[in-house]
C-alpha cells in the first residue's frame, strides 16, 4: 500500500516534471518526455504528406523526433506503425542552419530575387538528399538549381534509382519540412515557396512508391498556399492535423509527472494504476485510463488541484476550466500553454497559498492562465508581428465589436502604413536573417485581414457578424468585454 | 426649455428623471427618485444635513422636472426632506436601491431609486435563503420557463427522482397555481394530500393552517439508500362530500395581509410544506432538496420563487425570439433595479427540447442558443472596461466569456424526444428508465444535481 502524495509532494513532482523552458526551440524531445497522443497517429503515417498545426502544438517536436532514430523507434512501437522503423529521413527545411541540406533564409531571398522557380529549388533539395553526386560538387544552391533545370533527365533517373533501391531494401526516403514561416518575410513569396514544396511532395507521392515528403505547416499557411497544380486537392483531402483534446493535454501532464526521476514520481506511478515500462526500458507509459479517460483524469486532477475553481461546482470544474480558458478562437489549446500555466500555478500556490490543502490553489491556476496568455501573445508577436500591430489599436475597446468599428480604428491608427513600414523594415535589414517572420497576406484589405486573424484563432466571429476575441488574447491586449453592470472601482 | 413636439412616453421618462437626479446630486446632497404606480416621478432632495438648498436651485429643478418629464412629473415633482412630515420613512425605505448606472462620484451626493408598483416588485428584491438554524442547508431550486410548454414539469419530475436516487430527501412544490401539473405527474399513483399550496395560503391568512395535510410521499422507490420523494401539489385532492373550489381560492391567494405581503405568504407556505415532511415522514428528516416548479411568464409567483425562495434558478428555454425577448425584459428589470450582482450567480440556463438530427445537429443549435443566451445575460454581467487613465483592465470582473462552460448563460441541454410528447405518466410506469429518456436527460440530470447540491456563493438571508 502506497500512501497518498501530500500537497507539497505533488508540488515537487510538478515543478520538477514540468519543463522550465516552454519554448519549443529550446525544448528538445527526448525519450523520457516523448508522449504519443492517439490523435497524432495519423500525422505520423509516412503517407500523410501535410500535417497542419498552429503555434506550439508540436510540429517541431515531431519534426525533430522523426529525425532521431531512437525516437522514431519509440513512436513506431507506441503507435504500431511499422513503416516508421524502415525510413531514411532527411530534413528538407527547418530552423537549423544546414547549408548543405537546404538553403538558409538569406540564400532563399537571393534565389527568389533571381526569379528561381520554387519547384526547381526544392527539387534540388530533394536530389541532394537522395545523394545526386553532381549536386554535391556545387556548394552554392544557385548552381545546384541551375544544374537541376539543365538536367531534367539525370534528375529523373536519380529519383527513379533511389526509389527502386529503397523498394529493394524495403525502406522509404522521407524528406521532412518544418518552420515554413521562416521561408520568406514577404507573404506572397513565402506562399510561392510553400506551393513549390507541396507540388514536389505530391509529385513524389503520385510518381514514386518509396520517396515521401512530410510538411509540417501552420493551417493559415497551408490554406494560403497556391495549390494551382493538378491533383492538388489530394493534399487537402489527406491532410492530417495536430490537435490536442482535453484528454490528450491531461495525458501529457500525467506522462510528464510519471516520467520524472525521483521517489515522488515513483509513488505517483504506483498510486495511479498499472504503468508499463516501454520496450526500450526508458519510459513509463501511463495506464489507458490516465491517458485518455476523461473521468479518471478528472478524478486524478482533482487530487492535485481540487475539483472546483472555488468553493464548489458553481464556481466551475477545474478539469475543464483550465483548457477552456486557454482555448483560442479555433478552439485549440497548445500543450505548451497548458504546461506553462500549470508551472506558474505551482509557483503561485507555493508563494501565496503554501498551506492550501491541494497542490494547486484555484487562484494560482487563474494566475497561471493569465501568465500563459501573456506568453501566448508574446509568441504570436514574435511569429507574426503584424498580429500585434493589428490588435493593439483595439486596446481600450470592448468586444463584441462591429467589424466597421474595427476598420475605423485601423484607419485612425493608419494600420496599412504601419504594416507596410514593418514589411520594409524587415525587407531592408540583412542582419536579422534568422528572424524572418510572415506578414499578413493582404495588408491593404481590412476585411481580409480580419479573416486572417479569425483563421489564426486570434479573433472569432459571432453569428450576428460581430467580432470577438478569445480571453487568451483579449485580456493580455487589455480589451474589455461589454456588460450591463458598471463597476464601482475602489 | 424646449418642449419636444413628440409626447414623452413611459420609457423615455426614467432616463430623463435619472439625469436630473444626477445633476441635483452633484450639489453634494443625497437624492431619492420615487416613481409612483402610474409611472410619475418625484425627486426627493435630502437637504437636512446641508442646511437647505438655495431657493432658485429649487425653482430650477422643479421647472426642469416638469418640463422634461411632462405627464411623467408628479404633481409636486420636487420635495425637500426638511419639509416632509415623515422623511425618514421614505428616505430610509429598504426598497430604495442605489442607481446602478450612476455610481456616486467624488463630492456628489448619492442617487437612489424607489419604484412603487402594484405587482412585480418582487423581481427587484433579490435575496438568497440563509442556512437553517441547525447549520444545515436546504437546497432550494426554482425551475422556471419564460414560455410554458418547454418540458419544464417533466424535467422537474425526472430530476426529483434522480435526486432521490442519490439519497436526498426531495420535496417538489408545485407553484404553477394557474395550471397545476407536477403533483399528479410525480405521485406515480400515490394518493395526493387532501390539501394543496392554495389551501395553505388561504388558511394561514386566517391563522387556521394547523392540521392541514399539504404534502404526501410519492410511490417512487429510490433505487438505493435513504432517499425519499415528496410532493406538495398546488391543488389538494379535497374531501369527499365537500366541493373543492380551486378557482375561488386562487382568486384570494395574491392579496397582501396585515404584516405580510404576498412574497412573505408564499415563503411561509413553502416552509410549512418543508416542516410537514419532517413531521409526517417516517424518517423525521427535513427535505434537503426542494424543487419549486414555478409558473411561466413574468408573474408574481415566479418573481418570488426566483428572487427570494431559491438559491438556484434553472431557466428553461428554446432558442427562439419569445424566449430571448422574455428573458431580456426580465434581466433588464433586474439590472435597472440594481439586482444584477445578487441574482446572476443564482441563475443557470437550460436548453430544453434540443434537436439532434443529421439535418439539425445539436452542436449548431446549442451554439446559436449560447450566443443568444450570452447576449441576454450580458446585461447582468460586469462591464469589463479598461480604465481610461491607464488603459488597463481591472482584474476581478464577473464577465464570463461566451465559451465559459460554468457561466450562467451556458446552456445545459435536454434533447427533444417525440416519445415524451403528451406523456401520460400514470399509464406508462417506469417511463423515466427508458433508454431514450435517460439519453435525452443524462447531462441535465448530472449537471443540475451538481449545481443544486453545491452551496450558493453568498448566503445573506432576507
mmCIF file of C-alpha atoms in Angstrom, chain A residues 308 311-316 320-321 324-325 327 396-398 400 460 462-464 466 471 474-475 478-489, chain B residues 100 311-312 335 340 345 368 371 374-375 378-384 386 391-397 399 401 403 405-406 447 450-451 454-455 457:
data_model
loop_
_atom_site.group_PDB
_atom_site.id
_atom_site.type_symbol
_atom_site.label_atom_id
_atom_site.label_comp_id
_atom_site.label_asym_id
_atom_site.label_seq_id
_atom_site.Cartn_x
_atom_site.Cartn_y
_atom_site.Cartn_z
ATOM 1 C CA UNK A 308 -13.611 23.140 -8.290
ATOM 2 C CA UNK A 311 -15.875 26.718 -3.042
ATOM 3 C CA UNK A 312 -17.846 24.273 -5.146
ATOM 4 C CA UNK A 313 -19.187 23.206 -8.513
ATOM 5 C CA UNK A 314 -20.921 26.514 -9.146
ATOM 6 C CA UNK A 315 -17.520 28.153 -9.487
ATOM 7 C CA UNK A 316 -16.576 25.788 -12.283
ATOM 8 C CA UNK A 320 -12.436 21.685 -17.848
ATOM 9 C CA UNK A 321 -11.868 25.254 -16.664
ATOM 10 C CA UNK A 324 -11.406 26.136 -21.570
ATOM 11 C CA UNK A 325 -9.702 29.368 -20.564
ATOM 12 C CA UNK A 327 -8.574 27.993 -25.826
ATOM 13 C CA UNK A 396 -9.185 50.079 -24.555
ATOM 14 C CA UNK A 397 -12.207 48.962 -26.566
ATOM 15 C CA UNK A 398 -14.714 46.265 -25.744
ATOM 16 C CA UNK A 400 -18.100 42.049 -29.110
ATOM 17 C CA UNK A 460 -13.705 34.846 -33.834
ATOM 18 C CA UNK A 462 -20.208 35.634 -33.755
ATOM 19 C CA UNK A 463 -23.280 34.522 -35.559
ATOM 20 C CA UNK A 464 -24.578 38.072 -35.697
ATOM 21 C CA UNK A 466 -19.722 40.945 -34.728
ATOM 22 C CA UNK A 471 -9.898 35.566 -23.454
ATOM 23 C CA UNK A 474 -8.380 39.646 -25.046
ATOM 24 C CA UNK A 475 -7.010 40.035 -21.544
ATOM 25 C CA UNK A 478 -6.366 44.903 -22.483
ATOM 26 C CA UNK A 479 -9.529 44.717 -24.478
ATOM 27 C CA UNK A 480 -12.699 44.804 -22.390
ATOM 28 C CA UNK A 481 -15.980 42.988 -22.718
ATOM 29 C CA UNK A 482 -19.349 44.667 -22.769
ATOM 30 C CA UNK A 483 -21.646 44.114 -19.854
ATOM 31 C CA UNK A 484 -24.595 45.867 -18.308
ATOM 32 C CA UNK A 485 -23.308 46.453 -14.811
ATOM 33 C CA UNK A 486 -20.949 49.383 -14.293
ATOM 34 C CA UNK A 487 -18.101 48.536 -11.987
ATOM 35 C CA UNK A 488 -17.643 50.551 -8.879
ATOM 36 C CA UNK A 489 -13.935 50.978 -8.560
ATOM 37 C CA UNK B 100 -26.827 51.042 -10.722
ATOM 38 C CA UNK B 311 -30.602 29.671 -4.178
ATOM 39 C CA UNK B 312 -30.546 28.370 -7.734
ATOM 40 C CA UNK B 335 -30.308 45.264 -13.978
ATOM 41 C CA UNK B 340 -27.743 42.115 -11.224
ATOM 42 C CA UNK B 345 -24.828 33.665 -9.867
ATOM 43 C CA UNK B 368 -26.820 29.616 -31.515
ATOM 44 C CA UNK B 371 -24.909 33.275 -28.249
ATOM 45 C CA UNK B 374 -24.963 35.383 -23.634
ATOM 46 C CA UNK B 375 -26.490 38.404 -25.315
ATOM 47 C CA UNK B 378 -24.616 40.253 -20.649
ATOM 48 C CA UNK B 379 -26.809 42.979 -19.110
ATOM 49 C CA UNK B 380 -26.332 41.191 -15.793
ATOM 50 C CA UNK B 381 -22.569 40.785 -16.242
ATOM 51 C CA UNK B 382 -19.984 43.351 -15.243
ATOM 52 C CA UNK B 383 -18.985 45.858 -17.828
ATOM 53 C CA UNK B 384 -15.338 44.898 -18.151
ATOM 54 C CA UNK B 386 -10.123 49.189 -19.363
ATOM 55 C CA UNK B 391 -5.769 51.662 -20.485
ATOM 56 C CA UNK B 392 -5.529 48.516 -18.351
ATOM 57 C CA UNK B 393 -8.265 46.099 -17.386
ATOM 58 C CA UNK B 394 -9.170 45.916 -13.728
ATOM 59 C CA UNK B 395 -8.993 42.265 -12.674
ATOM 60 C CA UNK B 396 -11.878 40.568 -10.949
ATOM 61 C CA UNK B 397 -14.778 41.442 -13.254
ATOM 62 C CA UNK B 399 -17.664 38.825 -17.133
ATOM 63 C CA UNK B 401 -16.839 34.626 -21.983
ATOM 64 C CA UNK B 403 -17.392 29.819 -24.213
ATOM 65 C CA UNK B 405 -18.960 26.366 -19.601
ATOM 66 C CA UNK B 406 -19.568 27.226 -15.962
ATOM 67 C CA UNK B 447 -25.058 18.823 -14.119
ATOM 68 C CA UNK B 450 -24.017 19.111 -9.007
ATOM 69 C CA UNK B 451 -25.360 22.666 -9.144
ATOM 70 C CA UNK B 454 -23.448 22.973 -4.178
ATOM 71 C CA UNK B 455 -23.853 25.773 -1.680
ATOM 72 C CA UNK B 457 -21.782 31.644 -3.150
#
